[in-house]
Coordinates of C-alpha atoms in Angstrom, one line a residue:
Chain A
M1 CA -7.1 -32.7 8.9
T2 CA -6.1 -34.5 12.0
E3 CA -8.8 -37.1 11.2
N4 CA -7.1 -38.1 8.0
P5 CA -4.2 -40.5 8.8
E6 CA -2.8 -40.5 5.3
L7 CA -2.7 -36.8 5.2
R8 CA -1.1 -36.7 8.6
A9 CA 1.6 -39.1 7.5
A10 CA 2.2 -37.0 4.5
V11 CA 2.5 -33.9 6.6
A12 CA 4.8 -35.7 8.9
A13 CA 7.1 -36.7 6.0
G14 CA 7.0 -33.1 4.7
V15 CA 7.8 -31.4 7.9
V16 CA 11.1 -33.2 8.5
G17 CA 13.9 -30.6 8.2
S18 CA 11.6 -28.1 6.4
E19 CA 11.9 -25.3 9.0
E20 CA 15.7 -25.4 8.6
S21 CA 15.4 -25.5 4.8
F22 CA 13.1 -22.6 4.6
R23 CA 15.2 -20.6 7.0
T24 CA 18.2 -21.3 4.8
L25 CA 16.2 -20.1 1.8
L26 CA 15.3 -16.8 3.6
S27 CA 18.9 -16.3 4.5
A28 CA 19.9 -16.8 0.9
I29 CA 17.3 -14.3 -0.3
V30 CA 18.5 -11.5 2.1
E31 CA 22.1 -12.4 1.2
V32 CA 21.4 -11.9 -2.5
A33 CA 19.4 -8.7 -1.8
R34 CA 22.2 -7.2 0.2
S35 CA 24.8 -8.2 -2.5
I36 CA 22.7 -6.9 -5.4
F37 CA 22.1 -3.5 -3.7
G38 CA 25.6 -3.3 -2.3
A39 CA 24.0 -2.7 1.1
R40 CA 25.4 -3.1 4.6
A41 CA 22.6 -5.3 5.8
S42 CA 19.3 -6.9 4.9
S43 CA 16.7 -8.6 6.9
I44 CA 13.3 -10.3 6.8
L45 CA 10.8 -9.4 9.5
L46 CA 7.9 -11.8 10.1
L47 CA 4.5 -10.7 11.6
D48 CA 3.6 -12.7 14.7
T49 CA -0.2 -12.3 14.5
A50 CA -0.8 -13.5 18.0
S51 CA 1.4 -10.9 19.7
E52 CA 1.2 -8.3 16.9
E53 CA 5.0 -8.1 16.8
L54 CA 7.5 -8.2 14.1
V55 CA 10.3 -10.8 14.5
F56 CA 13.7 -10.9 12.8
E57 CA 13.6 -14.2 10.9
A58 CA 16.6 -13.7 8.7
V59 CA 19.4 -11.1 9.0
V60 CA 22.6 -10.8 7.0
G61 CA 25.3 -8.2 7.4
E62 CA 25.3 -5.7 10.3
G63 CA 23.4 -7.2 13.3
E64 CA 23.3 -10.7 12.0
D65 CA 24.8 -12.1 15.3
T66 CA 22.3 -10.3 17.6
L67 CA 19.1 -9.4 15.8
L68 CA 17.8 -12.9 14.9
G69 CA 14.7 -13.6 16.9
T70 CA 14.5 -10.0 18.2
R71 CA 10.9 -8.7 18.4
F72 CA 9.3 -5.2 18.4
P73 CA 5.7 -4.0 18.2
A74 CA 4.2 -4.2 14.6
G75 CA 2.7 -0.8 14.9
T76 CA 6.0 1.0 15.3
G77 CA 8.5 2.3 12.9
I78 CA 8.8 2.4 9.2
A79 CA 8.5 -1.4 8.9
G80 CA 5.1 -1.1 10.7
W81 CA 3.9 1.4 8.2
V82 CA 5.0 -0.7 5.3
L83 CA 3.3 -3.7 6.8
A84 CA 0.0 -2.0 7.5
T85 CA -0.3 -0.2 4.2
R86 CA 1.2 -3.0 2.1
T87 CA 3.3 -0.4 0.3
P88 CA 7.0 -0.3 -0.3
L89 CA 9.0 2.7 0.9
V90 CA 12.5 4.1 0.6
I91 CA 13.9 6.5 3.1
E92 CA 17.3 8.1 3.4
D93 CA 18.8 9.3 6.6
V94 CA 16.6 7.1 8.8
R95 CA 18.3 8.5 11.9
S96 CA 16.2 11.6 11.5
D97 CA 13.1 9.5 12.2
P98 CA 12.7 9.1 16.0
R99 CA 10.2 6.4 15.3
F100 CA 12.7 4.2 13.6
A101 CA 13.4 1.3 15.9
S102 CA 16.8 2.6 16.7
D103 CA 16.9 1.0 20.2
V104 CA 17.4 -2.3 18.6
A105 CA 19.9 -1.0 16.1
E106 CA 21.9 0.9 18.8
E107 CA 22.2 -2.2 20.9
T108 CA 24.3 -3.6 18.1
G109 CA 26.2 -0.4 17.6
Y110 CA 24.8 0.0 14.1
V111 CA 22.3 2.7 13.2
P112 CA 21.4 2.7 9.5
K113 CA 21.2 5.9 7.5
G114 CA 19.0 4.5 4.7
L115 CA 16.3 1.9 4.5
M116 CA 14.3 0.3 1.7
A117 CA 11.4 -1.8 2.9
A118 CA 8.7 -3.8 1.0
P119 CA 5.8 -5.8 2.3
L120 CA 5.8 -9.6 2.0
L121 CA 2.4 -10.1 0.4
H122 CA 0.7 -13.4 0.0
E123 CA -2.9 -13.7 -1.2
E124 CA -4.8 -11.1 0.7
G125 CA -2.4 -10.7 3.7
A126 CA 0.9 -9.2 4.6
L127 CA 3.2 -11.7 6.2
G128 CA 6.1 -9.4 7.0
V129 CA 8.6 -7.0 5.7
L130 CA 11.8 -7.2 3.7
S131 CA 14.4 -4.5 4.6
V132 CA 17.6 -3.5 2.9
L133 CA 19.7 -1.1 4.9
D134 CA 22.3 1.4 3.8
R135 CA 22.8 1.3 0.1
P136 CA 25.9 3.2 -1.1
E137 CA 25.4 6.9 -0.2
Q138 CA 26.7 8.2 -3.5
T139 CA 24.0 6.7 -5.6
L140 CA 20.5 8.2 -5.9
F141 CA 17.7 5.8 -5.6
S142 CA 15.9 4.8 -8.8
L143 CA 12.7 3.2 -9.8
Q144 CA 14.6 0.2 -11.2
E145 CA 15.8 -0.5 -7.7
M146 CA 12.2 -0.3 -6.4
E147 CA 11.2 -2.9 -8.9
L148 CA 14.1 -5.1 -7.9
L149 CA 13.1 -4.7 -4.3
G150 CA 9.6 -5.8 -5.1
L151 CA 10.9 -8.9 -6.9
F152 CA 12.9 -9.9 -3.9
A153 CA 10.0 -9.3 -1.6
N154 CA 7.8 -11.6 -3.7
Q155 CA 10.4 -14.3 -3.6
A156 CA 10.7 -13.8 0.2
A157 CA 6.9 -13.9 0.6
I158 CA 6.8 -17.4 -1.0
A159 CA 9.5 -18.7 1.2
V160 CA 7.9 -17.2 4.3
D161 CA 4.6 -18.8 3.3
L162 CA 6.3 -22.2 3.1
L163 CA 7.9 -21.6 6.5
L164 CA 4.6 -20.7 8.1
K165 CA 2.9 -23.8 6.5
A166 CA 5.7 -26.0 7.9
R167 CA 5.3 -24.5 11.3
K168 CA 1.5 -25.2 11.2
A169 CA 2.3 -28.8 10.2
E170 CA 4.7 -29.1 13.1
A171 CA 2.0 -27.8 15.4
L172 CA -0.4 -30.3 14.0
L173 CA 2.0 -33.2 14.6
A174 CA 2.6 -32.0 18.1
G175 CA -1.1 -31.9 18.7
G176 CA -1.3 -35.6 17.6
G177 CA 0.5 -36.7 20.7
G178 CA 3.9 -37.2 19.2
E179 CA 3.3 -40.7 17.7
L180 CA 3.5 -39.3 14.2
E181 CA 7.0 -38.1 14.9
V182 CA 8.2 -41.7 14.4
V183 CA 6.7 -41.6 10.9
A184 CA 8.3 -38.3 10.2
R185 CA 11.7 -39.5 11.3
L186 CA 11.4 -42.7 9.3
A187 CA 10.4 -40.8 6.1
G188 CA 13.2 -38.3 6.7
A189 CA 15.8 -41.0 7.2
V190 CA 14.8 -42.8 4.0
D191 CA 14.6 -39.6 2.1
V192 CA 18.3 -38.7 2.7
L193 CA 19.6 -42.1 1.6
E194 CA 21.2 -42.5 -1.8
D195 CA 20.4 -44.5 -4.9
E196 CA 19.8 -48.2 -4.2
Q197 CA 19.6 -47.8 -0.4
R198 CA 16.9 -45.1 -0.9
D199 CA 14.9 -47.3 -3.3
A200 CA 15.2 -50.2 -0.9
G201 CA 14.0 -48.0 1.9
F202 CA 10.9 -46.9 0.1
R203 CA 10.2 -50.5 -1.0
L204 CA 10.3 -51.4 2.7
L205 CA 8.0 -48.6 3.6
R206 CA 5.5 -49.6 0.9
H207 CA 5.5 -53.2 2.1
L208 CA 4.9 -51.9 5.6
A209 CA 2.0 -49.8 4.4
D210 CA 0.5 -52.8 2.5
T211 CA 0.9 -55.1 5.5
L212 CA -0.9 -52.6 7.7
G213 CA -3.5 -52.1 5.1
A214 CA -2.7 -48.4 4.9
Chain B
M1 CA -55.8 -5.1 -23.4
S2 CA -56.5 -3.6 -20.0
D3 CA -53.0 -4.4 -18.9
V4 CA -51.6 -2.7 -21.8
A5 CA -53.8 0.3 -21.3
A6 CA -52.7 0.5 -17.7
H7 CA -49.1 1.0 -18.8
T8 CA -49.9 3.7 -21.3
W9 CA -47.5 6.6 -20.6
D10 CA -48.9 10.1 -20.6
A11 CA -46.0 12.6 -21.1
S12 CA -48.1 15.5 -19.9
K13 CA -48.7 13.9 -16.5
T14 CA -45.7 11.8 -15.9
A15 CA -42.2 13.0 -15.2
L16 CA -39.4 11.8 -17.4
P17 CA -37.3 9.0 -16.1
A18 CA -34.9 10.4 -13.5
W19 CA -31.8 10.3 -15.7
S20 CA -33.1 11.8 -18.9
L21 CA -32.7 15.2 -20.4
P22 CA -36.0 16.7 -21.8
K23 CA -35.8 19.2 -24.7
D24 CA -36.7 22.2 -22.6
A25 CA -34.0 21.3 -20.0
V26 CA -31.1 21.6 -22.3
G27 CA -30.8 25.3 -21.6
R28 CA -31.0 24.8 -17.9
I29 CA -27.8 22.8 -17.7
A30 CA -25.8 25.1 -19.9
L31 CA -22.5 25.5 -18.2
P32 CA -21.4 29.0 -17.2
G33 CA -18.1 30.5 -18.2
H34 CA -16.1 29.8 -21.3
W35 CA -15.8 26.1 -21.1
P36 CA -14.7 24.5 -23.3
E37 CA -11.8 26.7 -24.3
R38 CA -8.2 26.0 -25.0
V39 CA -6.9 24.1 -22.0
S40 CA -3.3 24.8 -21.4
R41 CA -0.9 24.4 -18.4
E42 CA -1.2 28.2 -18.0
W43 CA -5.0 28.1 -18.0
A44 CA -5.0 25.3 -15.5
L45 CA -2.2 26.3 -13.1
D46 CA -0.8 29.8 -13.5
G47 CA -1.3 31.9 -10.4
A48 CA -3.1 29.0 -8.5
T49 CA -2.3 28.6 -4.8
G50 CA -4.8 26.1 -3.7
E51 CA -6.9 28.7 -1.9
G52 CA -10.4 27.7 -1.2
V53 CA -9.7 24.0 -1.7
R54 CA -10.0 21.5 1.1
V55 CA -7.5 18.6 1.0
C56 CA -7.8 15.5 3.2
I57 CA -4.8 13.4 4.1
L58 CA -6.1 9.9 4.8
D59 CA -3.0 8.3 6.4
S60 CA -1.1 7.9 9.6
G61 CA -2.0 11.3 11.0
V62 CA -0.2 14.6 10.5
D63 CA 2.3 16.5 12.8
A64 CA 0.9 20.0 12.5
T65 CA 3.8 21.3 14.7
H66 CA 6.3 20.7 11.8
P67 CA 7.2 24.1 10.3
L68 CA 6.9 22.6 6.8
V69 CA 3.3 21.5 7.5
G70 CA 1.6 24.2 9.6
E71 CA -2.0 24.6 10.7
L72 CA -4.6 22.0 9.9
E73 CA -8.3 22.7 9.5
S74 CA -9.1 19.5 11.4
A75 CA -7.5 16.3 12.6
V76 CA -9.5 13.2 13.6
S77 CA -8.6 9.6 14.3
I78 CA -10.9 6.8 13.1
S79 CA -11.8 3.7 15.1
I80 CA -14.6 1.1 15.1
G81 CA -17.0 1.2 18.0
D82 CA -18.6 -1.7 19.9
G83 CA -21.6 -1.7 17.6
D84 CA -19.4 -1.7 14.5
E85 CA -20.1 2.0 14.0
V86 CA -17.4 4.3 12.7
V87 CA -16.0 6.6 15.4
A88 CA -14.2 9.8 14.5
E89 CA -12.6 11.6 17.4
E90 CA -10.3 14.6 17.6
D91 CA -6.8 13.2 17.0
T92 CA -4.6 14.1 19.9
V93 CA -1.8 11.7 18.9
G94 CA -0.7 13.3 15.7
D95 CA 1.4 11.1 13.3
V96 CA 2.3 7.6 14.3
S97 CA 4.8 6.9 11.5
G98 CA 5.8 10.2 9.7
H99 CA 4.2 9.2 6.4
G100 CA 1.1 11.4 6.8
T101 CA 3.3 14.4 7.7
A102 CA 5.4 13.8 4.6
C103 CA 2.2 13.8 2.4
A104 CA 0.9 17.0 4.1
G105 CA 4.2 18.7 3.6
I106 CA 4.2 18.0 -0.1
V107 CA 0.7 19.5 -0.4
R108 CA 1.7 22.5 1.7
R109 CA 4.8 23.1 -0.5
L110 CA 2.9 22.9 -3.8
A111 CA -0.5 24.3 -2.9
P112 CA 0.4 26.5 0.1
Q113 CA -3.1 28.1 0.5
A114 CA -5.0 24.8 0.4
S115 CA -6.8 23.9 3.7
I116 CA -5.5 20.5 4.9
G117 CA -7.4 18.1 7.2
S118 CA -6.0 14.9 8.6
V119 CA -8.0 11.6 8.9
R120 CA -5.9 9.0 10.7
V121 CA -6.7 5.4 9.8
L122 CA -3.5 3.9 11.1
G123 CA -2.3 3.6 14.7
P124 CA -0.4 1.5 17.3
G125 CA -1.3 -2.1 17.0
F126 CA -2.6 -1.7 13.5
T127 CA -1.8 -4.3 11.0
G128 CA -4.0 -3.1 8.2
S129 CA -7.6 -2.9 9.5
G130 CA -9.7 -2.6 6.4
N131 CA -12.7 -1.5 8.4
V132 CA -10.9 1.5 9.8
L133 CA -9.7 2.4 6.3
L134 CA -13.3 2.2 4.9
G135 CA -14.6 4.1 7.9
G136 CA -12.1 6.8 7.4
L137 CA -12.8 7.2 3.7
R138 CA -16.5 7.3 4.3
Y139 CA -16.0 10.0 6.9
A140 CA -13.8 12.0 4.6
I141 CA -16.3 11.9 1.8
E142 CA -19.1 12.9 4.2
Q143 CA -17.0 15.9 5.3
G144 CA -17.1 17.2 1.7
F145 CA -13.4 17.5 1.1
D146 CA -12.5 18.6 -2.4
V147 CA -9.6 16.2 -2.7
I148 CA -8.7 13.1 -0.7
N149 CA -5.1 11.9 -0.8
M150 CA -5.0 8.2 -0.3
S151 CA -1.4 6.9 -0.3
L152 CA -2.5 3.5 0.8
S153 CA -4.6 0.6 -0.4
T154 CA -6.0 -2.7 0.8
T155 CA -5.4 -6.2 -0.6
K156 CA -8.5 -7.6 1.1
K157 CA -11.0 -8.6 -1.6
P158 CA -14.1 -8.4 0.7
F159 CA -13.5 -4.7 1.0
A160 CA -13.2 -4.1 -2.7
S161 CA -16.9 -3.8 -3.5
I162 CA -17.5 -1.4 -0.6
L163 CA -14.5 0.7 -1.6
H164 CA -15.9 0.8 -5.1
E165 CA -19.2 2.2 -3.9
L166 CA -17.4 4.8 -1.8
A167 CA -15.2 5.8 -4.7
D168 CA -18.2 6.2 -7.0
S169 CA -20.0 8.1 -4.3
A170 CA -17.1 10.5 -3.9
Y171 CA -17.0 11.0 -7.7
F172 CA -20.6 12.1 -7.9
K173 CA -20.3 14.3 -4.8
R174 CA -17.4 16.2 -6.5
T175 CA -14.8 14.8 -4.2
V176 CA -11.7 13.8 -6.1
L177 CA -10.1 10.6 -4.7
V178 CA -6.4 10.5 -5.6
A179 CA -5.1 7.0 -4.9
S180 CA -1.6 5.5 -4.8
A181 CA -1.0 2.6 -7.3
H182 CA 0.6 -0.5 -6.0
N183 CA 4.0 -1.0 -7.6
M184 CA 4.1 -4.7 -6.8
P185 CA 2.2 -7.3 -8.8
V186 CA -0.8 -7.7 -6.4
E187 CA -4.4 -6.9 -6.6
S188 CA -5.2 -3.9 -4.4
Y189 CA -7.8 -1.2 -4.1
P190 CA -9.1 1.5 -4.6
W191 CA -6.5 2.7 -7.1
R192 CA -7.7 0.3 -9.8
F193 CA -11.2 1.9 -10.0
S194 CA -11.9 4.3 -12.8
S195 CA -13.7 6.8 -10.6
V196 CA -10.4 7.6 -8.8
I197 CA -7.2 9.2 -10.0
S198 CA -4.5 6.6 -9.7
V199 CA -0.9 7.6 -9.4
G200 CA 2.5 5.9 -10.0
S201 CA 6.0 7.4 -9.8
H202 CA 8.3 9.2 -12.3
E203 CA 11.9 10.0 -11.6
E204 CA 11.9 13.7 -12.8
A205 CA 12.9 16.4 -10.4
D206 CA 10.2 19.0 -11.2
P207 CA 7.3 18.6 -8.7
L208 CA 4.8 19.9 -11.2
D209 CA 5.8 17.5 -13.9
F210 CA 3.2 14.8 -14.3
F211 CA 2.5 12.3 -17.1
Y212 CA -0.6 10.6 -18.4
N213 CA -0.3 6.9 -18.9
P214 CA -1.9 5.7 -22.1
N215 CA -1.8 2.1 -20.7
P216 CA -4.0 2.1 -17.6
P217 CA -4.9 1.1 -14.9
V218 CA -2.3 3.5 -13.5
E219 CA -3.5 6.8 -15.1
F220 CA -0.9 9.4 -14.0
F221 CA 2.7 9.5 -12.9
G222 CA 3.8 12.1 -10.3
R223 CA 7.1 12.9 -8.8
G224 CA 7.9 10.0 -6.5
V225 CA 11.7 9.5 -6.3
N226 CA 14.2 11.2 -4.0
V227 CA 11.6 13.7 -2.7
E228 CA 12.5 15.9 0.4
V229 CA 9.7 15.7 2.9
P230 CA 9.0 16.8 6.5
W231 CA 9.0 13.9 9.0
L232 CA 8.5 13.5 12.7
G233 CA 10.5 15.5 15.1
G234 CA 10.8 18.5 12.8
R235 CA 13.2 16.6 10.6
T236 CA 13.4 16.4 6.8
L237 CA 14.1 13.1 4.9
T238 CA 14.6 12.1 1.3
V239 CA 12.0 9.5 0.4
S240 CA 10.8 7.5 -2.6
G241 CA 7.7 5.5 -3.5
N242 CA 4.3 5.8 -5.2
S243 CA 2.9 7.0 -1.8
F244 CA 4.8 10.2 -2.3
A245 CA 3.9 10.6 -6.0
T246 CA 0.3 10.7 -4.9
P247 CA 0.4 13.9 -2.9
H248 CA 2.1 15.6 -5.9
I249 CA -1.0 14.8 -8.1
T250 CA -3.2 15.7 -5.1
S251 CA -1.5 19.1 -5.0
I252 CA -1.9 19.7 -8.7
C253 CA -5.6 18.8 -8.4
A254 CA -5.9 21.3 -5.6
L255 CA -4.2 24.0 -7.7
I256 CA -6.4 23.4 -10.7
L257 CA -9.6 23.4 -8.5
S258 CA -8.6 26.6 -6.8
K259 CA -8.5 28.3 -10.1
H260 CA -11.4 26.4 -11.6
P261 CA -13.7 25.4 -8.8
E262 CA -16.5 24.5 -11.2
L263 CA -14.8 21.4 -12.5
T264 CA -16.3 18.0 -11.8
P265 CA -14.0 15.1 -11.1
F266 CA -14.6 14.0 -14.7
Q267 CA -13.6 17.4 -16.1
L268 CA -10.7 17.6 -13.7
K269 CA -9.3 14.3 -15.0
S270 CA -9.7 15.6 -18.5
V271 CA -7.8 18.8 -17.6
L272 CA -5.1 16.6 -16.1
Y273 CA -4.9 14.7 -19.3
L274 CA -4.8 17.8 -21.5
T275 CA -2.1 19.5 -19.4
A276 CA 0.1 16.4 -18.6
T277 CA 3.8 16.9 -19.5
N278 CA 3.6 14.3 -22.2
V279 CA 0.3 15.6 -23.7
G280 CA -0.2 19.3 -23.8
G281 CA 1.8 20.5 -20.8
G282 CA 5.3 19.9 -22.0
T283 CA 7.6 22.8 -22.9

């Protein structure tokens, strides 16, 4: 891929601001999930395959100020089981489970009583876990909620896949010595212009491309 | 002509093809007992305890010290050796997540006399190693368990054909493989194979209620919502998911087999159908 300048330029253009956009999308997904279930918190954990750790990529509700970026071993806890078996799980009274990653929760002063977790599946792999913490206690869990959880997890998996692709593209650009960052900044600057200015910007870029024989 | 002559088949000298049934052999394969007879829920389950049936929990390990689980016949952990061979060692770790303990607890509650063995295919640092899963299943089949509870699946396509062979091998060795269906729209295995008994969840409270699904690939629904189960540390949790419906069907299979050990997996599945709550087992 690095041998193809056109592709690299396209990658550069696509990468601008994408990390932030996809993070915003992840936050929106957990926010809606929390709201729909009437839960106290919701989060997306992403698998870091290099370190075999789960990382909080999006958190809303309890713990949102402290948990973002926190890591724990992927083989531990209920999220670890969900990730390894690619199977959704719902548990009430999580405090009874000593394997629940309560250290992290207790640091924030919040220990959930209930947890719904579903794997983020993409193609043949599991990218992470979507968790919804503490639904209202008075309502018994139903299969309809399980289905809903699965739908949110699918949506989150797509967003996470885009985020991971953007990160790969960023790494590719960084590997190119940084020259392409100029192209990326230029494409990004033109892209945010409005109407006539935007048209003029792209005309200019096209002329530049023609002049350079690109 | 000589070629044709060379292929002339002499029935008096040559055995029949391996998978045929000669006239004089029909009597030899007559089944003992009174099968078929009217198959009812009473015929299938009444008085059954699971005694004499060996159930394998292929999962995260089992905590045998939990009072709701009790003694295990065996507990091994599976790993892959340097030469890619499957290594089964005595499991000194127990349960790494609580899930296997929950499954074993359901079997113990419903089929109290069944003998339970644990084959652990999950562990610290695991992120879904398909090879360990396959190795564990192969090991469990070799051990001749009557029923293998598999509340997990793999989404990795390269493993599908091997899993398919293993599932068929279990079927013909009279080992019933009860596998959890995926309740998300993804391709996963082995629950989609017809040689296994695939399980989804229903929301009823009776643990012996189970339903036949006339629209497969999921064939049966077991109790899978708001189920009380043993967990790590001697605790009890309320859990939901197809992975908990599966040990309910596993237990029902163990109960039927303890009363009718002569049943093959094909016949057992037929009995499940005939006695399902929405077929002949409803009150």
